[in-house]
Structure formats: C-alpha cells, structure tokens
GROMACS .gro file of C-alpha atoms in nm:
model
  174
    1UNK     CA    1   9.319  10.446   8.999
    2UNK     CA    2   9.170  10.433   9.349
    3UNK     CA    3   8.881  10.669   9.276
    4UNK     CA    4   8.788  10.494   8.953
    5UNK     CA    5   8.782  10.156   9.131
    6UNK     CA    6   8.575  10.287   9.422
    7UNK     CA    7   8.323  10.457   9.192
    8UNK     CA    8   8.306  10.167   8.945
    9UNK     CA    9   8.001   9.943   8.928
   10UNK     CA   10   8.234   9.663   8.813
   11UNK     CA   11   8.370   9.615   9.167
   12UNK     CA   12   8.152   9.459   9.438
   13UNK     CA   13   8.131   9.620   9.781
   14UNK     CA   14   8.372   9.356   9.920
   15UNK     CA   15   8.620   9.429   9.640
   16UNK     CA   16   8.592   9.803   9.702
   17UNK     CA   17   8.667   9.745  10.070
   18UNK     CA   18   8.987   9.562   9.976
   19UNK     CA   19   9.081   9.846   9.740
   20UNK     CA   20   9.026  10.083  10.035
   21UNK     CA   21   9.245   9.859  10.254
   22UNK     CA   22   9.528   9.881   9.999
   23UNK     CA   23   9.487  10.259   9.977
   24UNK     CA   24   9.513  10.287  10.356
   25UNK     CA   25   9.829  10.076  10.348
   26UNK     CA   26   9.976  10.313  10.091
   27UNK     CA   27   9.858  10.637  10.249
   28UNK     CA   28   9.913  10.581  10.621
   29UNK     CA   29  10.255  10.472  10.748
   30UNK     CA   30  10.131  10.356  11.090
   31UNK     CA   31   9.845  10.157  10.938
   32UNK     CA   32  10.093   9.999  10.694
   33UNK     CA   33  10.339   9.909  10.970
   34UNK     CA   34  10.076   9.754  11.197
   35UNK     CA   35   9.922   9.572  10.902
   36UNK     CA   36  10.257   9.433  10.788
   37UNK     CA   37  10.395   9.343  11.130
   38UNK     CA   38  10.079   9.213  11.295
   39UNK     CA   39   9.796   9.137  11.053
   40UNK     CA   40   9.979   9.010  10.744
   41UNK     CA   41  10.228   8.819  10.958
   42UNK     CA   42   9.934   8.643  11.125
   43UNK     CA   43   9.775   8.573  10.785
   44UNK     CA   44  10.091   8.418  10.640
   45UNK     CA   45  10.162   8.221  10.959
   46UNK     CA   46   9.818   8.065  10.933
   47UNK     CA   47   9.687   8.216  11.255
   48UNK     CA   48   9.312   8.233  11.286
   49UNK     CA   49   9.267   8.533  11.513
   50UNK     CA   50   9.410   8.860  11.643
   51UNK     CA   51   9.355   9.046  11.968
   52UNK     CA   52   9.409   9.400  12.089
   53UNK     CA   53   9.717   9.270  12.272
   54UNK     CA   54   9.881   9.173  11.941
   55UNK     CA   55   9.844   9.526  11.806
   56UNK     CA   56   9.918   9.693  12.140
   57UNK     CA   57  10.246   9.500  12.171
   58UNK     CA   58  10.366   9.644  11.841
   59UNK     CA   59  10.258   9.995  11.936
   60UNK     CA   60  10.452   9.965  12.265
   61UNK     CA   61  10.755   9.840  12.073
   62UNK     CA   62  10.738  10.138  11.835
   63UNK     CA   63  10.700  10.379  12.127
   64UNK     CA   64  11.003  10.230  12.306
   65UNK     CA   65  11.238  10.192  12.009
   66UNK     CA   66  11.151  10.494  11.797
   67UNK     CA   67  11.161  10.789  12.032
   68UNK     CA   68  11.020  11.042  11.784
   69UNK     CA   69  10.717  10.821  11.714
   70UNK     CA   70  10.403  10.760  11.919
   71UNK     CA   71  10.459  10.991  12.211
   72UNK     CA   72  10.113  10.884  12.325
   73UNK     CA   73   9.953  10.791  12.655
   74UNK     CA   74   9.874  10.429  12.736
   75UNK     CA   75   9.505  10.501  12.687
   76UNK     CA   76   9.567  10.640  12.338
   77UNK     CA   77   9.771  10.332  12.247
   78UNK     CA   78   9.488  10.105  12.366
   79UNK     CA   79   9.227  10.300  12.172
   80UNK     CA   80   9.445  10.292  11.860
   81UNK     CA   81   9.490   9.915  11.886
   82UNK     CA   82   9.117   9.866  11.931
   83UNK     CA   83   9.029  10.098  11.643
   84UNK     CA   84   9.275   9.920  11.414
   85UNK     CA   85   9.090   9.592  11.471
   86UNK     CA   86   8.758   9.770  11.421
   87UNK     CA   87   8.882   9.897  11.085
   88UNK     CA   88   8.976   9.544  10.982
   89UNK     CA   89   8.626   9.432  11.079
   90UNK     CA   90   8.464   9.714  10.880
   91UNK     CA   91   8.669   9.610  10.575
   92UNK     CA   92   8.555   9.246  10.612
   93UNK     CA   93   8.907   9.131  10.700
   94UNK     CA   94   8.815   9.030  11.057
   95UNK     CA   95   8.506   8.937  11.252
   96UNK     CA   96   8.416   8.885  11.615
   97UNK     CA   97   8.387   9.092  11.929
   98UNK     CA   98   8.697   9.064  12.149
   99UNK     CA   99   8.942   8.844  11.963
  100UNK     CA  100   8.897   8.903  11.593
  101UNK     CA  101   8.888   8.603  11.363
  102UNK     CA  102   9.088   8.668  11.048
  103UNK     CA  103   8.882   8.664  10.728
  104UNK     CA  104   9.075   8.577  10.414
  105UNK     CA  105   8.946   8.778  10.117
  106UNK     CA  106   8.888   8.619   9.780
  107UNK     CA  107   9.116   8.783   9.526
  108UNK     CA  108   8.903   8.780   9.212
  109UNK     CA  109   9.058   8.823   8.869
  110UNK     CA  110   8.958   9.188   8.866
  111UNK     CA  111   9.111   9.246   9.211
  112UNK     CA  112   9.427   9.064   9.106
  113UNK     CA  113   9.468   9.295   8.806
  114UNK     CA  114   9.405   9.597   9.028
  115UNK     CA  115   9.654   9.472   9.287
  116UNK     CA  116   9.934   9.415   9.032
  117UNK     CA  117   9.876   9.757   8.876
  118UNK     CA  118   9.861   9.912   9.225
  119UNK     CA  119  10.194   9.768   9.344
  120UNK     CA  120  10.364   9.886   9.024
  121UNK     CA  121  10.208  10.234   9.033
  122UNK     CA  122  10.278  10.287   9.405
  123UNK     CA  123  10.637  10.164   9.383
  124UNK     CA  124  10.746  10.196   9.016
  125UNK     CA  125  11.115  10.156   9.097
  126UNK     CA  126  11.049   9.799   9.211
  127UNK     CA  127  10.856   9.602   8.950
  128UNK     CA  128  10.950   9.267   9.102
  129UNK     CA  129  10.791   9.044   9.363
  130UNK     CA  130  11.030   9.206   9.611
  131UNK     CA  131  10.809   9.515   9.590
  132UNK     CA  132  10.731   9.615   9.951
  133UNK     CA  133  10.356   9.612   9.881
  134UNK     CA  134  10.341   9.250   9.757
  135UNK     CA  135  10.298   9.130  10.116
  136UNK     CA  136   9.954   9.294  10.126
  137UNK     CA  137   9.815   9.076   9.845
  138UNK     CA  138   9.702   8.780  10.058
  139UNK     CA  139   9.891   8.546   9.821
  140UNK     CA  140  10.229   8.380   9.839
  141UNK     CA  141  10.479   8.456   9.563
  142UNK     CA  142  10.426   8.124   9.388
  143UNK     CA  143  10.052   8.191   9.360
  144UNK     CA  144  10.119   8.539   9.225
  145UNK     CA  145  10.359   8.399   8.963
  146UNK     CA  146  10.103   8.139   8.854
  147UNK     CA  147   9.832   8.402   8.817
  148UNK     CA  148  10.060   8.645   8.635
  149UNK     CA  149  10.117   8.382   8.366
  150UNK     CA  150   9.749   8.314   8.296
  151UNK     CA  151   9.654   8.374   7.933
  152UNK     CA  152   9.372   8.611   8.029
  153UNK     CA  153   9.627   8.856   8.174
  154UNK     CA  154   9.898   8.845   7.906
  155UNK     CA  155   9.760   9.153   7.731
  156UNK     CA  156   9.794   9.355   8.054
  157UNK     CA  157  10.161   9.303   8.135
  158UNK     CA  158  10.482   9.144   8.027
  159UNK     CA  159  10.673   8.935   8.274
  160UNK     CA  160  11.027   8.811   8.266
  161UNK     CA  161  11.125   8.535   8.504
  162UNK     CA  162  11.449   8.377   8.614
  163UNK     CA  163  11.371   8.120   8.882
  164UNK     CA  164  11.174   8.298   9.153
  165UNK     CA  165  11.280   8.643   9.028
  166UNK     CA  166  10.997   8.800   8.830
  167UNK     CA  167  10.987   9.146   8.674
  168UNK     CA  168  10.652   9.292   8.571
  169UNK     CA  169  10.609   9.559   8.303
  170UNK     CA  170  10.261   9.699   8.259
  171UNK     CA  171  10.137   9.735   7.903
  172UNK     CA  172   9.988  10.080   7.845
  173UNK     CA  173   9.654  10.054   7.665
  174UNK     CA  174   9.572  10.424   7.655
   0.00000   0.00000   0.00000
C-alpha cells in the first residue's frame, strides 16, 4: 500500500509526504509517541507552533518514567527533539527556524481514502473510530464520519453507525 502510493503519479509530492508521515507513525514507536503526545495534541488544541522544548519535555518524561527507554545523554535528547521538528518541516507539516509553525495539511479525497484504508490495514482488529491511528488524520471524528458517508466513497467501504460509534468494513475490489 505504502510503496504503491509513493510510486504513484496520482499522488502529489505533498500527498506522498503525508503518506510517508503515516508510515513513520506506523513503523517507529518513538516517532508515533512524540507525534501523538506533542504534535497531534498541539494540532487538536489549536496551537499554532511547536518548539524544541515541547518535544524535549516529552523525551525527558519518557526517560524518567520508563527506565528501559531512552537511556540517552542530554545532548542526544536535544538532538532528537531538534531532528523531530526538522522531519516535520521536511514533510511540510511545520515551517520556521526556531519555533516551528504548524502547517495543517489538506486531506484530499484521495488521501482520505488512503488514510481510511491505512488505519484499517494497520490495525484490522479495530475498524472503528477508536482505532489508535485515527488521531493522525488531522480531522475530528465528526468530520471523518461526514466524509465516510459521501456518495463517492460508498463503493469503497460499508459503514455501520450507532450514534458516534462507527464501524468501517472495506470492500475488496480485487
């Protein structure tokens, strides 16, 4: 799924960078934790910027509370925090020099379809909006529900909804 999206001419460079972001979230536990606890929290709280201190604070917390994790020097923690923000900048999710301004990506229809398929494929035991990867979609649950119900997507999945509880079943077209 990832390789076909990255090599596809159908995705723009910006879209491919977001696909790469989601792959990093899936494939790297530390990247996922920092992204969830710092970056996505800031996005959903409406903050406009992040600094190295935001990321460094979480890394210190992990080092202090999870003894088997991050047995790193202070310098390594600082470099890691800085490089995390640089990665966000390279993926067009942040801009700026010292404090990074948060850039909100546009989730096109094609990216939305990819994202829904990605959360189901990466966590098939949880086909609901409680899926742990939903937070990385840059959309609140209500927006996701509204987009899931659009006529243009009905051939791609079946959804069942009871209130805010939504279950998604992908339709196999192969």
